[in-house]
mmCIF file of C-alpha atoms in Angstrom:
data_model
loop_
_atom_site.group_PDB
_atom_site.id
_atom_site.type_symbol
_atom_site.label_atom_id
_atom_site.label_comp_id
_atom_site.label_asym_id
_atom_site.label_seq_id
_atom_site.Cartn_x
_atom_site.Cartn_y
_atom_site.Cartn_z
ATOM 1 C CA MET N 1 15.309 105.155 76.279
ATOM 2 C CA ALA N 2 14.040 104.556 72.736
ATOM 3 C CA ILE N 3 17.301 102.813 71.869
ATOM 4 C CA PHE N 4 17.254 100.731 75.068
ATOM 5 C CA PHE N 5 13.754 99.406 74.404
ATOM 6 C CA ALA N 6 14.497 98.848 70.704
ATOM 7 C CA VAL N 7 17.543 96.753 71.641
ATOM 8 C CA ALA N 8 15.472 94.817 74.173
ATOM 9 C CA GLU N 9 12.813 94.238 71.517
ATOM 10 C CA VAL N 10 15.169 92.787 68.921
ATOM 11 C CA LEU N 11 17.017 90.612 71.445
ATOM 12 C CA LEU N 12 13.705 89.254 72.713
ATOM 13 C CA ALA N 13 12.577 88.655 69.111
ATOM 14 C CA ARG N 14 15.799 86.780 68.423
ATOM 15 C CA SER N 15 15.023 84.617 71.460
ATOM 16 C CA ASN N 16 11.483 84.074 70.148
ATOM 17 C CA SER N 17 10.016 85.669 73.302
ATOM 18 C CA VAL N 18 6.572 87.259 73.305
ATOM 19 C CA TRP N 19 7.993 89.969 75.579
ATOM 20 C CA LEU N 20 9.454 91.610 72.487
ATOM 21 C CA TYR N 21 6.081 93.280 72.012
ATOM 22 C CA PRO N 22 5.805 95.336 75.247
ATOM 23 C CA SER N 23 9.381 96.526 74.673
ATOM 24 C CA GLY N 24 8.510 97.383 71.085
ATOM 25 C CA ILE N 25 5.452 99.346 72.114
ATOM 26 C CA ILE N 26 7.499 101.576 74.418
ATOM 27 C CA SER N 27 10.219 102.045 71.790
ATOM 28 C CA THR N 28 7.735 102.946 69.040
ATOM 29 C CA VAL N 29 6.029 105.604 71.127
ATOM 30 C CA LEU N 30 9.370 107.235 71.916
ATOM 31 C CA TYR N 31 10.652 107.017 68.338
ATOM 32 C CA THR N 32 7.441 108.453 66.897
ATOM 33 C CA TYR N 33 8.079 111.573 68.940
ATOM 34 C CA LEU N 34 11.760 111.695 67.917
ATOM 35 C CA PHE N 35 11.025 111.358 64.197
ATOM 36 C CA VAL N 36 8.484 114.197 63.993
ATOM 37 C CA ARG N 37 10.721 116.774 65.629
ATOM 38 C CA PRO N 38 11.454 119.788 63.383
ATOM 39 C CA THR N 39 15.143 118.859 63.309
ATOM 40 C CA THR N 40 14.500 115.275 62.154
ATOM 41 C CA LYS N 41 11.546 115.375 59.710
ATOM 42 C CA LEU N 42 11.450 111.616 59.072
ATOM 43 C CA TYR N 43 7.693 111.486 58.653
ATOM 44 C CA ALA N 44 7.470 108.075 57.012
ATOM 45 C CA ASP N 45 9.569 106.710 59.870
ATOM 46 C CA ALA N 46 7.074 108.258 62.289
ATOM 47 C CA ILE N 47 4.216 106.606 60.387
ATOM 48 C CA LEU N 48 6.253 103.389 60.443
ATOM 49 C CA ASN N 49 6.444 103.562 64.214
ATOM 50 C CA ILE N 50 2.686 104.039 64.490
ATOM 51 C CA TYR N 51 2.359 100.932 62.311
ATOM 52 C CA TYR N 52 4.911 99.145 64.565
ATOM 53 C CA PHE N 53 2.741 100.044 67.534
ATOM 54 C CA VAL N 54 -0.356 98.525 65.908
ATOM 55 C CA MET N 55 1.580 95.448 64.743
ATOM 56 C CA SER N 56 3.086 95.044 68.215
ATOM 57 C CA VAL N 57 -0.374 94.873 69.747
ATOM 58 C CA TYR N 58 -1.496 92.479 66.963
ATOM 59 C CA GLY N 59 1.628 90.312 67.293
ATOM 60 C CA TRP N 60 1.361 90.207 71.079
ATOM 61 C CA LEU N 61 -2.222 88.943 70.776
ATOM 62 C CA LEU N 62 -1.334 86.471 68.009
ATOM 63 C CA TRP N 63 1.711 85.066 69.801
ATOM 64 C CA SER N 64 -0.188 84.776 73.112
ATOM 65 C CA LYS N 65 -3.255 83.091 71.633
ATOM 66 C CA ARG N 66 -3.554 79.331 71.872
ATOM 67 C CA LYS N 67 -4.853 77.236 69.002
ATOM 68 C CA LYS N 68 -7.685 74.755 69.480
ATOM 69 C CA ASP N 69 -5.133 72.006 70.145
ATOM 70 C CA GLY N 70 -3.549 74.064 72.947
ATOM 71 C CA THR N 71 -0.386 75.001 71.027
ATOM 72 C CA ARG N 72 0.800 78.460 70.139
ATOM 73 C CA LEU N 73 1.838 79.912 66.802
ATOM 74 C CA GLU N 74 5.169 78.350 65.805
ATOM 75 C CA VAL N 75 8.104 79.710 63.815
ATOM 76 C CA SER N 76 7.747 78.729 60.163
ATOM 77 C CA TYR N 77 8.858 79.598 56.650
ATOM 78 C CA SER N 78 6.771 81.925 54.527
ATOM 79 C CA ASN N 79 4.640 80.330 51.867
ATOM 80 C CA ARG N 80 3.706 81.900 48.524
ATOM 81 C CA THR N 81 0.734 83.755 50.050
ATOM 82 C CA ASP N 82 2.894 85.199 52.839
ATOM 83 C CA TRP N 83 5.393 86.478 50.271
ATOM 84 C CA LEU N 84 2.626 87.914 48.129
ATOM 85 C CA VAL N 85 1.159 89.828 51.088
ATOM 86 C CA ALA N 86 4.632 91.039 52.106
ATOM 87 C CA LEU N 87 5.305 92.306 48.572
ATOM 88 C CA ILE N 88 1.884 93.978 48.451
ATOM 89 C CA ILE N 89 2.734 95.745 51.702
ATOM 90 C CA ALA N 90 6.284 96.718 50.628
ATOM 91 C CA LEU N 91 6.093 97.805 46.989
ATOM 92 C CA PRO N 92 2.792 99.709 46.802
ATOM 93 C CA GLY N 93 3.507 100.963 50.324
ATOM 94 C CA TRP N 94 6.744 102.511 49.082
ATOM 95 C CA VAL N 95 4.970 104.282 46.241
ATOM 96 C CA VAL N 96 2.079 105.510 48.404
ATOM 97 C CA LEU N 97 4.357 106.764 51.176
ATOM 98 C CA TYR N 98 6.628 108.517 48.685
ATOM 99 C CA TYR N 99 3.700 110.296 47.060
ATOM 100 C CA MET N 100 2.298 111.224 50.454
ATOM 101 C CA LEU N 101 5.620 112.730 51.515
ATOM 102 C CA THR N 102 6.207 114.608 48.262
ATOM 103 C CA GLY N 103 2.748 116.096 47.992
ATOM 104 C CA LEU N 104 1.366 114.129 45.090
ATOM 105 C CA PHE N 105 -1.532 112.952 47.282
ATOM 106 C CA PRO N 106 -2.525 116.412 48.545
ATOM 107 C CA LEU N 107 -5.641 115.318 50.392
ATOM 108 C CA LEU N 108 -3.742 112.845 52.579
ATOM 109 C CA LEU N 109 -1.017 115.016 54.086
ATOM 110 C CA GLN N 110 -2.242 118.401 52.904
ATOM 111 C CA GLY N 111 0.062 118.309 49.936
ATOM 112 C CA TYR N 112 3.583 118.378 51.279
ATOM 113 C CA THR N 113 6.016 117.453 54.002
ATOM 114 C CA PRO N 114 9.431 119.088 54.227
ATOM 115 C CA SER N 115 11.195 115.699 53.996
ATOM 116 C CA ASP N 116 14.438 115.887 52.050
ATOM 117 C CA VAL N 117 14.861 112.099 51.899
ATOM 118 C CA ALA N 118 11.313 111.109 50.958
ATOM 119 C CA LEU N 119 12.260 108.313 48.550
ATOM 120 C CA TRP N 120 14.479 106.532 51.076
ATOM 121 C CA ASP N 121 12.274 107.357 54.060
ATOM 122 C CA ALA N 122 9.338 105.725 52.263
ATOM 123 C CA PHE N 123 11.415 102.666 51.271
ATOM 124 C CA ILE N 124 12.710 102.122 54.808
ATOM 125 C CA SER N 125 9.186 102.250 56.151
ATOM 126 C CA SER N 126 7.486 100.078 53.538
ATOM 127 C CA THR N 127 10.015 97.242 53.756
ATOM 128 C CA ALA N 128 9.912 97.373 57.548
ATOM 129 C CA TRP N 129 6.091 97.240 57.416
ATOM 130 C CA ALA N 130 6.322 94.000 55.461
ATOM 131 C CA GLY N 131 8.944 92.634 57.856
ATOM 132 C CA MET N 132 6.811 93.442 60.891
ATOM 133 C CA TRP N 133 3.816 91.703 59.321
ATOM 134 C CA LEU N 134 5.930 88.563 58.831
ATOM 135 C CA LEU N 135 7.249 88.873 62.408
ATOM 136 C CA ALA N 136 3.702 88.935 63.775
ATOM 137 C CA LYS N 137 3.046 85.741 61.774
ATOM 138 C CA ARG N 138 6.300 84.251 63.188
ATOM 139 C CA LYS N 139 7.751 83.824 59.710
ATOM 140 C CA ILE N 140 11.515 83.357 59.468
ATOM 141 C CA GLU N 141 11.841 85.726 56.520
ATOM 142 C CA ASN N 142 10.817 88.711 58.655
ATOM 143 C CA TRP N 143 14.514 89.076 59.450
ATOM 144 C CA LEU N 144 15.383 89.446 55.765
ATOM 145 C CA LEU N 145 12.911 92.253 55.103
ATOM 146 C CA LEU N 146 13.777 94.033 58.331
ATOM 147 C CA ASN N 147 17.433 93.933 57.300
ATOM 148 C CA VAL N 148 16.673 95.374 53.873
ATOM 149 C CA SER N 149 15.075 98.260 55.756
ATOM 150 C CA ASN N 150 17.973 98.484 58.224
ATOM 151 C CA ILE N 151 20.748 98.614 55.627
ATOM 152 C CA VAL N 152 19.082 101.548 53.863
ATOM 153 C CA ALA N 153 18.217 103.297 57.133
ATOM 154 C CA ILE N 154 21.785 103.447 58.473
ATOM 155 C CA PRO N 155 23.109 106.074 56.017
ATOM 156 C CA VAL N 156 19.838 108.027 56.204
ATOM 157 C CA TYR N 157 20.135 108.308 60.002
ATOM 158 C CA ILE N 158 23.772 109.397 59.688
ATOM 159 C CA TYR N 159 22.754 112.036 57.138
ATOM 160 C CA LYS N 160 19.998 113.232 59.492
ATOM 161 C CA GLY N 161 22.432 113.686 62.386
ATOM 162 C CA MET N 162 21.183 110.697 64.386
ATOM 163 C CA PRO N 163 24.420 108.726 64.927
ATOM 164 C CA PHE N 164 23.122 106.774 67.928
ATOM 165 C CA THR N 165 20.056 105.639 66.000
ATOM 166 C CA ALA N 166 22.340 104.713 63.074
ATOM 167 C CA GLY N 167 24.474 102.708 65.499
ATOM 168 C CA LEU N 168 21.365 101.060 66.906
ATOM 169 C CA THR N 169 20.224 100.171 63.396
ATOM 170 C CA LEU N 170 23.622 98.638 62.608
ATOM 171 C CA PHE N 171 23.326 96.611 65.816
ATOM 172 C CA LEU N 172 19.792 95.548 64.818
ATOM 173 C CA PHE N 173 21.134 94.521 61.408
ATOM 174 C CA ILE N 174 23.723 92.243 63.029
ATOM 175 C CA VAL N 175 21.257 90.788 65.536
ATOM 176 C CA ALA N 176 18.778 90.133 62.709
ATOM 177 C CA ILE N 177 21.367 87.958 60.968
ATOM 178 C CA PHE N 178 21.689 85.841 64.094
ATOM 179 C CA GLY N 179 17.913 85.932 64.611
ATOM 180 C CA PHE N 180 17.405 84.558 61.109
ATOM 181 C CA LEU N 181 19.882 81.718 61.746
ATOM 182 C CA GLN N 182 18.410 80.935 65.162
ATOM 183 C CA TRP N 183 14.832 80.870 63.844
ATOM 184 C CA LYS N 184 15.936 78.533 61.027
ATOM 185 C CA LYS N 185 17.321 76.129 63.642
ATOM 186 C CA LEU N 186 14.133 76.429 65.674
ATOM 187 C CA ALA N 187 11.981 75.669 62.633
ATOM 188 C CA HIS N 188 14.157 72.651 61.853
ATOM 189 C CA LYS N 189 13.745 71.333 65.429
ATOM 190 C CA GLN N 190 9.982 71.848 65.225
ATOM 191 C CA THR N 191 9.908 69.858 61.979
ATOM 192 C CA ILE N 192 11.849 67.002 63.579
ATOM 193 C CA PHE N 193 9.501 66.940 66.594
ATOM 194 C CA ALA N 194 6.441 67.023 64.322
ATOM 195 C CA GLU N 195 7.785 64.080 62.294
ATOM 196 C CA GLN N 196 8.383 62.076 65.477
ATOM 197 C CA ASP N 197 4.765 62.561 66.607
#
């Protein structure tokens, strides 16, 4: 079920449909459970899914909200500020998550998690956090950051004995390429329409 709703989410995102968010909410709840199981121990991925849940609610509200002129948030390219925020989410997030998982911030997670892939688990999560923030803002580059996360996650999931989730992540990687191209076309069309007005 987690895979089904994750596939639905990414296909709906590719189509620029707000319905990606309800699908994402269901998928994140299921994956949070799967990642904290004693056989999986992907704690940063579990935290990532809690973040996905919050960002899904935020994105759903943002995408559904109408501006004063009656329009909705449109697909656009990231500006310098968007990139700065994404980098602030990704790079310090990677460091903080790694230290949380390895016990160097003992007050946060009581000193230790038994993660044996903490460095990569933290990286996957921090880059995906940044990608989800850009997705909520309907920024084209969300696909790039999500794919950085995906390409690292695939071997980690295989190593952890989660071949179906690895397969899903490979599928998400491929769909994200097409999502990036489709959103670029959509942004170009929006620019043409704006120039004609």
